[in-house]
Each structure stands twice: as structure tokens, then as C-alpha cells.
mmCIF file of C-alpha atoms in Angstrom:
data_model
loop_
_atom_site.group_PDB
_atom_site.id
_atom_site.type_symbol
_atom_site.label_atom_id
_atom_site.label_comp_id
_atom_site.label_asym_id
_atom_site.label_seq_id
_atom_site.Cartn_x
_atom_site.Cartn_y
_atom_site.Cartn_z
ATOM 1 C CA LEU L 1 -35.409 6.999 20.091
ATOM 2 C CA TRP L 2 -31.786 5.926 20.210
ATOM 3 C CA THR L 3 -30.462 2.447 19.606
ATOM 4 C CA LEU L 4 -27.023 1.572 20.906
ATOM 5 C CA LEU L 5 -25.060 -1.095 19.122
ATOM 6 C CA ALA L 6 -22.141 -2.832 20.750
ATOM 7 C CA LEU L 7 -19.667 -3.394 17.948
ATOM 8 C CA PRO L 8 -16.594 -5.519 18.511
ATOM 9 C CA ALA L 9 -13.330 -3.597 18.429
ATOM 10 C CA LEU L 10 -11.525 -4.049 15.132
ATOM 11 C CA ALA L 11 -7.824 -3.705 14.466
ATOM 12 C CA GLN L 12 -5.497 -3.343 11.530
ATOM 13 C CA VAL L 13 -1.951 -4.449 10.848
ATOM 14 C CA ARG L 14 0.209 -2.570 8.397
ATOM 15 C CA GLY L 15 3.864 -2.370 7.590
ATOM 16 C CA THR L 16 6.622 -2.725 5.039
ATOM 17 C CA VAL L 17 8.411 -5.942 4.124
ATOM 18 C CA ARG L 18 12.171 -5.573 3.559
ATOM 19 C CA ASP L 19 15.068 -7.867 2.803
ATOM 20 C CA ALA L 20 16.901 -8.340 6.126
ATOM 21 C CA GLY L 21 20.321 -8.202 4.460
ATOM 22 C CA THR L 22 19.965 -5.326 2.032
ATOM 23 C CA GLY L 23 17.047 -3.323 3.445
ATOM 24 C CA GLU L 24 15.453 -3.369 -0.014
ATOM 25 C CA THR L 25 11.639 -3.293 0.030
ATOM 26 C CA LEU L 26 9.964 -6.405 -1.368
ATOM 27 C CA ALA L 27 6.941 -6.287 -3.673
ATOM 28 C CA ARG L 28 4.450 -9.118 -4.262
ATOM 29 C CA VAL L 29 5.065 -10.762 -0.873
ATOM 30 C CA THR L 30 2.147 -12.645 0.708
ATOM 31 C CA VAL L 31 1.320 -11.495 4.251
ATOM 32 C CA GLN L 32 -1.257 -13.714 5.993
ATOM 33 C CA ILE L 33 -2.817 -13.990 9.444
ATOM 34 C CA ALA L 34 -1.677 -17.487 10.486
ATOM 35 C CA GLY L 35 -4.445 -20.066 10.648
ATOM 36 C CA THR L 36 -6.888 -17.974 8.596
ATOM 37 C CA GLU L 37 -7.616 -17.097 4.989
ATOM 38 C CA ARG L 38 -6.979 -13.385 5.685
ATOM 39 C CA ARG L 39 -4.099 -12.297 3.482
ATOM 40 C CA THR L 40 -2.801 -9.542 1.266
ATOM 41 C CA ILE L 41 0.078 -8.896 -1.122
ATOM 42 C CA THR L 42 2.645 -6.131 -0.665
ATOM 43 C CA ASP L 43 2.529 -3.258 -3.157
ATOM 44 C CA PRO L 44 5.523 -2.142 -5.315
ATOM 45 C CA ALA L 45 6.949 -0.251 -2.293
ATOM 46 C CA GLY L 46 6.689 -3.356 -0.052
ATOM 47 C CA PHE L 47 3.761 -1.889 1.935
ATOM 48 C CA PHE L 48 0.792 -3.941 3.162
ATOM 49 C CA THR L 49 -2.390 -3.424 5.203
ATOM 50 C CA LEU L 50 -4.748 -5.989 6.741
ATOM 51 C CA GLU L 51 -7.911 -4.317 8.073
ATOM 52 C CA ASN L 52 -11.013 -5.260 10.061
ATOM 53 C CA LEU L 53 -9.241 -7.844 12.185
ATOM 54 C CA PRO L 54 -10.533 -8.870 15.589
ATOM 55 C CA SER L 55 -8.607 -7.120 18.360
ATOM 56 C CA GLY L 56 -5.934 -9.202 20.023
ATOM 57 C CA GLU L 57 -2.638 -10.821 19.212
ATOM 58 C CA HIS L 58 -2.111 -12.196 15.708
ATOM 59 C CA THR L 59 0.722 -14.132 14.095
ATOM 60 C CA LEU L 60 1.722 -13.067 10.584
ATOM 61 C CA THR L 61 3.083 -15.509 8.035
ATOM 62 C CA ILE L 62 5.210 -13.743 5.409
ATOM 63 C CA SER L 63 6.276 -15.615 2.285
ATOM 64 C CA THR L 64 7.489 -15.164 -1.274
ATOM 65 C CA VAL L 65 9.513 -17.081 -3.855
ATOM 66 C CA GLY L 66 13.236 -17.162 -3.125
ATOM 67 C CA TYR L 67 12.929 -16.437 0.620
ATOM 68 C CA ARG L 68 12.418 -18.556 3.705
ATOM 69 C CA MET L 69 8.930 -18.234 5.237
ATOM 70 C CA LEU L 70 8.788 -15.989 8.310
ATOM 71 C CA ARG L 71 6.317 -15.962 11.222
ATOM 72 C CA ARG L 72 6.011 -12.944 13.516
ATOM 73 C CA LYS L 73 3.664 -12.052 16.385
#
């Protein structure tokens, strides 16, 4: 007996946050899916991952002290 489950497709977003002027990676930056509570903080190398997201287009809100908030699709 086999049971088939239809699971929704899940996605992940990952990347590195850098200073636009210097190219320096930025640690402890908040990366959030706009309009949700889904967020993470960049590691010491500026890297982040957000997993188990519904498939589709998402807008990221990126913020930290001393920088202007950024939104990217």
C-alpha cells in the first residue's frame, strides 16, 4: 500500500550582505521576508540563509545599525 502526499514546493534564499561602497561583508545584519516574522541574522562572514519558504517571489528587508534599510525582490 502506497500513500502519496502532495507537499507544497519550498524554497530558500541565501546570500551575503556587503557594504556597497567598500565591498566589506557585514555581520549581524537582519534579513527578513517583508510582511512576515521570518528573519535571520548574518554570520561573521555576512552570510545568511532563510529556508522552508513558500515558492514564489519574496521581498527581503535588510537592516542594521548605521545603514539605511534596503528592500530587494
